[in-house]
Amino acid sequence: MKVLMVCLGNICRSPMAEGVLRHKARELGIRVNTDSAGTIDHHAGEPPDRRALATMVAHGIDISDLRARQFRVSDFREFDLILAMDASNHADLMAMAPDQEAKRKVRAIMELVPEHPERSVPDPYFGGDAGFEHVFHMLDRACDRLIDELR
Ligand code: 4NP
């Protein structure tokens, strides 16, 4: 199973999502391949935002090895599941999908937690540290559900 997390810049939400899923899978001994990407290339090559790194460290997860990259159309072939962080990322991915098979791989990550009041993981980039903590808890819940589906 190969899972790709996608947001806008690939320095806040999607590397956090990748880190949470990778951490849970390792802890439970579940084989899952994880990666993340952004729909824009503005931050390509950069490590995660320092606030994302700090929030993850506070929860015992190190994502300092991750580097941003832009989503590419070949990712539709490469991955089994592509999880969009928000509605805008989802729409961008659907618009890039070359066929129905590609479209079927794309889901909004919060679809995994239907009872959660928010359908999109809010972009924390222009806010404060509290936004990152909120994002972490949303991703933590979503990745628990995904792990349940994978095992
Ligand atoms: P992300 O956050 O999509 O969660 O990585 C953002 C990072 C950078 C920008 C926007 C959102 N930006 O405009 O540069």
PDB file of C-alpha atoms and ligand atoms in Angstrom:
ATOM      1  CA  MET A   1       0.000   0.000   0.000  1.00  0.00           C
ATOM      2  CA  LYS A   2       1.372   3.390  -1.002  1.00  0.00           C
ATOM      3  CA  VAL A   3      -0.257   6.507   0.447  1.00  0.00           C
ATOM      4  CA  LEU A   4       0.436  10.070  -0.693  1.00  0.00           C
ATOM      5  CA  MET A   5      -0.640  13.056   1.446  1.00  0.00           C
ATOM      6  CA  VAL A   6      -1.242  16.268  -0.512  1.00  0.00           C
ATOM      7  CA  CYS A   7      -1.654  19.914   0.552  1.00  0.00           C
ATOM      8  CA  LEU A   8      -0.742  23.246  -1.028  1.00  0.00           C
ATOM      9  CA  GLY A   9       2.875  23.886  -0.030  1.00  0.00           C
ATOM     10  CA  ASN A  10       3.988  20.481   1.350  1.00  0.00           C
ATOM     11  CA  ILE A  11       5.621  22.169   4.335  1.00  0.00           C
ATOM     12  CA  CYS A  12       2.814  22.119   6.929  1.00  0.00           C
ATOM     13  CA  ARG A  13      -0.204  19.793   6.696  1.00  0.00           C
ATOM     14  CA  SER A  14       0.873  17.023   4.335  1.00  0.00           C
ATOM     15  CA  PRO A  15       4.334  16.381   5.862  1.00  0.00           C
ATOM     16  CA  MET A  16       2.623  16.292   9.273  1.00  0.00           C
ATOM     17  CA  ALA A  17       0.087  13.792   7.901  1.00  0.00           C
ATOM     18  CA  GLU A  18       2.894  11.722   6.391  1.00  0.00           C
ATOM     19  CA  GLY A  19       4.773  11.798   9.704  1.00  0.00           C
ATOM     20  CA  VAL A  20       1.742  10.776  11.754  1.00  0.00           C
ATOM     21  CA  LEU A  21       0.903   7.875   9.444  1.00  0.00           C
ATOM     22  CA  ARG A  22       4.538   6.718   9.222  1.00  0.00           C
ATOM     23  CA  HIS A  23       4.851   6.837  13.012  1.00  0.00           C
ATOM     24  CA  LYS A  24       1.660   4.843  13.646  1.00  0.00           C
ATOM     25  CA  ALA A  25       2.517   2.270  10.992  1.00  0.00           C
ATOM     26  CA  ARG A  26       6.006   1.747  12.440  1.00  0.00           C
ATOM     27  CA  GLU A  27       4.666   1.416  15.984  1.00  0.00           C
ATOM     28  CA  LEU A  28       2.134  -1.206  14.889  1.00  0.00           C
ATOM     29  CA  GLY A  29       4.378  -3.004  12.412  1.00  0.00           C
ATOM     30  CA  ILE A  30       2.076  -2.236   9.479  1.00  0.00           C
ATOM     31  CA  ARG A  31       3.663  -2.108   6.041  1.00  0.00           C
ATOM     32  CA  VAL A  32       2.694   1.121   4.351  1.00  0.00           C
ATOM     33  CA  ASN A  33       4.695   3.319   2.055  1.00  0.00           C
ATOM     34  CA  THR A  34       4.214   7.015   2.808  1.00  0.00           C
ATOM     35  CA  ASP A  35       5.020  10.209   0.945  1.00  0.00           C
ATOM     36  CA  SER A  36       3.659  13.738   0.637  1.00  0.00           C
ATOM     37  CA  ALA A  37       3.550  16.485  -1.980  1.00  0.00           C
ATOM     38  CA  GLY A  38       2.205  19.981  -2.599  1.00  0.00           C
ATOM     39  CA  THR A  39       0.116  21.226  -5.495  1.00  0.00           C
ATOM     40  CA  ILE A  40       2.512  24.215  -5.819  1.00  0.00           C
ATOM     41  CA  ASP A  41       6.312  24.096  -6.217  1.00  0.00           C
ATOM     42  CA  HIS A  42       7.022  27.229  -4.176  1.00  0.00           C
ATOM     43  CA  HIS A  43       8.662  25.370  -1.266  1.00  0.00           C
ATOM     44  CA  ALA A  44      10.200  22.448  -3.198  1.00  0.00           C
ATOM     45  CA  GLY A  45      13.347  21.131  -1.510  1.00  0.00           C
ATOM     46  CA  GLU A  46      12.553  22.770   1.835  1.00  0.00           C
ATOM     47  CA  PRO A  47      12.152  20.949   5.154  1.00  0.00           C
ATOM     48  CA  PRO A  48       8.794  21.245   6.948  1.00  0.00           C
ATOM     49  CA  ASP A  49       7.849  24.613   8.476  1.00  0.00           C
ATOM     50  CA  ARG A  50       9.560  25.026  11.885  1.00  0.00           C
ATOM     51  CA  ARG A  51       6.132  25.211  13.586  1.00  0.00           C
ATOM     52  CA  ALA A  52       5.144  21.895  11.989  1.00  0.00           C
ATOM     53  CA  LEU A  53       8.456  20.366  13.142  1.00  0.00           C
ATOM     54  CA  ALA A  54       7.979  21.683  16.698  1.00  0.00           C
ATOM     55  CA  THR A  55       4.382  20.466  16.947  1.00  0.00           C
ATOM     56  CA  MET A  56       5.376  17.003  15.781  1.00  0.00           C
ATOM     57  CA  VAL A  57       8.360  16.852  18.185  1.00  0.00           C
ATOM     58  CA  ALA A  58       5.989  17.791  21.027  1.00  0.00           C
ATOM     59  CA  HIS A  59       4.094  14.608  20.116  1.00  0.00           C
ATOM     60  CA  GLY A  60       7.260  12.505  19.866  1.00  0.00           C
ATOM     61  CA  ILE A  61       7.480  12.419  16.068  1.00  0.00           C
ATOM     62  CA  ASP A  62      10.512  13.527  14.038  1.00  0.00           C
ATOM     63  CA  ILE A  63       9.824  14.682  10.464  1.00  0.00           C
ATOM     64  CA  SER A  64      13.069  16.631   9.965  1.00  0.00           C
ATOM     65  CA  ASP A  65      14.105  14.216   7.182  1.00  0.00           C
ATOM     66  CA  LEU A  66      11.181  15.214   4.943  1.00  0.00           C
ATOM     67  CA  ARG A  67      11.650  17.605   1.999  1.00  0.00           C
ATOM     68  CA  ALA A  68       8.910  19.339   0.028  1.00  0.00           C
ATOM     69  CA  ARG A  69       8.160  18.454  -3.556  1.00  0.00           C
ATOM     70  CA  GLN A  70       5.437  19.285  -6.030  1.00  0.00           C
ATOM     71  CA  PHE A  71       2.759  16.744  -6.944  1.00  0.00           C
ATOM     72  CA  ARG A  72       3.290  15.212 -10.391  1.00  0.00           C
ATOM     73  CA  VAL A  73       0.796  13.433 -12.654  1.00  0.00           C
ATOM     74  CA  SER A  74       2.874  10.228 -12.445  1.00  0.00           C
ATOM     75  CA  ASP A  75       1.913  10.093  -8.730  1.00  0.00           C
ATOM     76  CA  PHE A  76      -1.519   8.889  -9.860  1.00  0.00           C
ATOM     77  CA  ARG A  77       0.164   5.709 -11.124  1.00  0.00           C
ATOM     78  CA  GLU A  78       2.709   5.460  -8.308  1.00  0.00           C
ATOM     79  CA  PHE A  79       0.283   5.589  -5.351  1.00  0.00           C
ATOM     80  CA  ASP A  80      -2.747   3.516  -4.312  1.00  0.00           C
ATOM     81  CA  LEU A  81      -4.357   6.253  -2.255  1.00  0.00           C
ATOM     82  CA  ILE A  82      -3.981  10.036  -2.529  1.00  0.00           C
ATOM     83  CA  LEU A  83      -5.354  11.997   0.433  1.00  0.00           C
ATOM     84  CA  ALA A  84      -6.109  15.693  -0.039  1.00  0.00           C
ATOM     85  CA  MET A  85      -5.968  17.913   3.050  1.00  0.00           C
ATOM     86  CA  ASP A  86      -8.696  20.352   1.950  1.00  0.00           C
ATOM     87  CA  ALA A  87     -11.385  20.903  -0.665  1.00  0.00           C
ATOM     88  CA  SER A  88      -9.133  23.087  -2.792  1.00  0.00           C
ATOM     89  CA  ASN A  89      -6.344  20.475  -2.876  1.00  0.00           C
ATOM     90  CA  HIS A  90      -8.994  17.858  -3.716  1.00  0.00           C
ATOM     91  CA  ALA A  91     -10.350  19.948  -6.617  1.00  0.00           C
ATOM     92  CA  ASP A  92      -6.818  20.583  -7.952  1.00  0.00           C
ATOM     93  CA  LEU A  93      -6.019  16.852  -7.881  1.00  0.00           C
ATOM     94  CA  MET A  94      -9.295  15.902  -9.591  1.00  0.00           C
ATOM     95  CA  ALA A  95      -8.589  18.460 -12.314  1.00  0.00           C
ATOM     96  CA  MET A  96      -5.144  16.892 -12.922  1.00  0.00           C
ATOM     97  CA  ALA A  97      -6.348  13.266 -12.886  1.00  0.00           C
ATOM     98  CA  PRO A  98      -5.895  11.753 -16.369  1.00  0.00           C
ATOM     99  CA  ASP A  99      -8.637   9.114 -16.050  1.00  0.00           C
ATOM    100  CA  GLN A 100     -11.300   7.553 -13.795  1.00  0.00           C
ATOM    101  CA  GLU A 101      -8.827   5.177 -12.179  1.00  0.00           C
ATOM    102  CA  ALA A 102      -6.743   8.164 -11.061  1.00  0.00           C
ATOM    103  CA  LYS A 103      -9.839   9.998  -9.771  1.00  0.00           C
ATOM    104  CA  ARG A 104     -10.865   6.962  -7.712  1.00  0.00           C
ATOM    105  CA  LYS A 105      -7.550   7.137  -5.815  1.00  0.00           C
ATOM    106  CA  VAL A 106      -8.219  10.679  -4.570  1.00  0.00           C
ATOM    107  CA  ARG A 107     -10.045  11.190  -1.262  1.00  0.00           C
ATOM    108  CA  ALA A 108     -10.353  14.069   1.189  1.00  0.00           C
ATOM    109  CA  ILE A 109      -8.529  12.942   4.333  1.00  0.00           C
ATOM    110  CA  MET A 110     -11.351  14.017   6.670  1.00  0.00           C
ATOM    111  CA  GLU A 111     -13.729  11.652   4.853  1.00  0.00           C
ATOM    112  CA  LEU A 112     -12.040   9.112   7.127  1.00  0.00           C
ATOM    113  CA  VAL A 113     -13.588  10.871  10.142  1.00  0.00           C
ATOM    114  CA  PRO A 114     -17.172  11.594   9.034  1.00  0.00           C
ATOM    115  CA  GLU A 115     -18.288  12.602  12.531  1.00  0.00           C
ATOM    116  CA  HIS A 116     -15.669  15.374  12.752  1.00  0.00           C
ATOM    117  CA  PRO A 117     -17.265  18.828  12.255  1.00  0.00           C
ATOM    118  CA  GLU A 118     -14.623  20.019   9.761  1.00  0.00           C
ATOM    119  CA  ARG A 119     -14.420  18.545   6.245  1.00  0.00           C
ATOM    120  CA  SER A 120     -11.074  20.223   5.472  1.00  0.00           C
ATOM    121  CA  VAL A 121      -7.819  20.399   7.417  1.00  0.00           C
ATOM    122  CA  PRO A 122      -7.365  24.198   7.786  1.00  0.00           C
ATOM    123  CA  ASP A 123      -4.201  25.753   6.370  1.00  0.00           C
ATOM    124  CA  PRO A 124      -2.136  26.738   9.448  1.00  0.00           C
ATOM    125  CA  TYR A 125       0.566  28.615   7.502  1.00  0.00           C
ATOM    126  CA  PHE A 126      -0.662  32.164   8.154  1.00  0.00           C
ATOM    127  CA  GLY A 127      -1.808  31.530  11.729  1.00  0.00           C
ATOM    128  CA  GLY A 128      -0.148  30.801  15.066  1.00  0.00           C
ATOM    129  CA  ASP A 129       1.073  27.686  16.851  1.00  0.00           C
ATOM    130  CA  ALA A 130      -2.451  26.741  17.981  1.00  0.00           C
ATOM    131  CA  GLY A 131      -3.390  26.090  14.364  1.00  0.00           C
ATOM    132  CA  PHE A 132      -0.644  23.493  14.066  1.00  0.00           C
ATOM    133  CA  GLU A 133      -1.766  21.728  17.228  1.00  0.00           C
ATOM    134  CA  HIS A 134      -5.335  21.632  15.893  1.00  0.00           C
ATOM    135  CA  VAL A 135      -4.090  20.220  12.587  1.00  0.00           C
ATOM    136  CA  PHE A 136      -2.103  17.562  14.451  1.00  0.00           C
ATOM    137  CA  HIS A 137      -5.183  16.313  16.300  1.00  0.00           C
ATOM    138  CA  MET A 138      -7.271  16.168  13.115  1.00  0.00           C
ATOM    139  CA  LEU A 139      -4.536  14.201  11.342  1.00  0.00           C
ATOM    140  CA  ASP A 140      -4.045  11.929  14.342  1.00  0.00           C
ATOM    141  CA  ARG A 141      -7.715  10.921  14.214  1.00  0.00           C
ATOM    142  CA  ALA A 142      -7.740  10.494  10.443  1.00  0.00           C
ATOM    143  CA  CYS A 143      -4.604   8.340  10.481  1.00  0.00           C
ATOM    144  CA  ASP A 144      -6.067   6.127  13.219  1.00  0.00           C
ATOM    145  CA  ARG A 145      -8.988   5.416  10.891  1.00  0.00           C
ATOM    146  CA  LEU A 146      -6.705   4.784   7.950  1.00  0.00           C
ATOM    147  CA  ILE A 147      -4.622   2.360  10.004  1.00  0.00           C
ATOM    148  CA  ASP A 148      -7.849   0.542  10.972  1.00  0.00           C
ATOM    149  CA  GLU A 149      -8.667   0.211   7.249  1.00  0.00           C
ATOM    150  CA  LEU A 150      -5.169  -1.038   6.428  1.00  0.00           C
ATOM    151  CA  ARG A 151      -4.958  -3.810   8.993  1.00  0.00           C
TER     152      ARG A 151
HETATM  153  P1  4NP B   1       0.605  23.678   3.615  1.00  0.00           P
HETATM  154  O1  4NP B   1       0.684  25.215   4.091  1.00  0.00           O
HETATM  155  O2  4NP B   1      -0.193  23.677   2.327  1.00  0.00           O
HETATM  156  O3  4NP B   1      -0.122  23.018   4.729  1.00  0.00           O
HETATM  157  O4  4NP B   1       2.025  23.209   3.419  1.00  0.00           O
HETATM  158  C1  4NP B   1       1.106  26.247   3.244  1.00  0.00           C
HETATM  159  C2  4NP B   1       2.436  26.450   3.019  1.00  0.00           C
HETATM  160  C3  4NP B   1       2.850  27.474   2.212  1.00  0.00           C
HETATM  161  C4  4NP B   1       1.915  28.319   1.629  1.00  0.00           C
HETATM  162  C5  4NP B   1       0.575  28.101   1.854  1.00  0.00           C
HETATM  163  C6  4NP B   1       0.177  27.064   2.655  1.00  0.00           C
HETATM  164  N1  4NP B   1       2.333  29.383   0.821  1.00  0.00           N
HETATM  165  O5  4NP B   1       1.470  30.155   0.346  1.00  0.00           O
HETATM  166  O6  4NP B   1       3.536  29.531   0.567  1.00  0.00           O
END
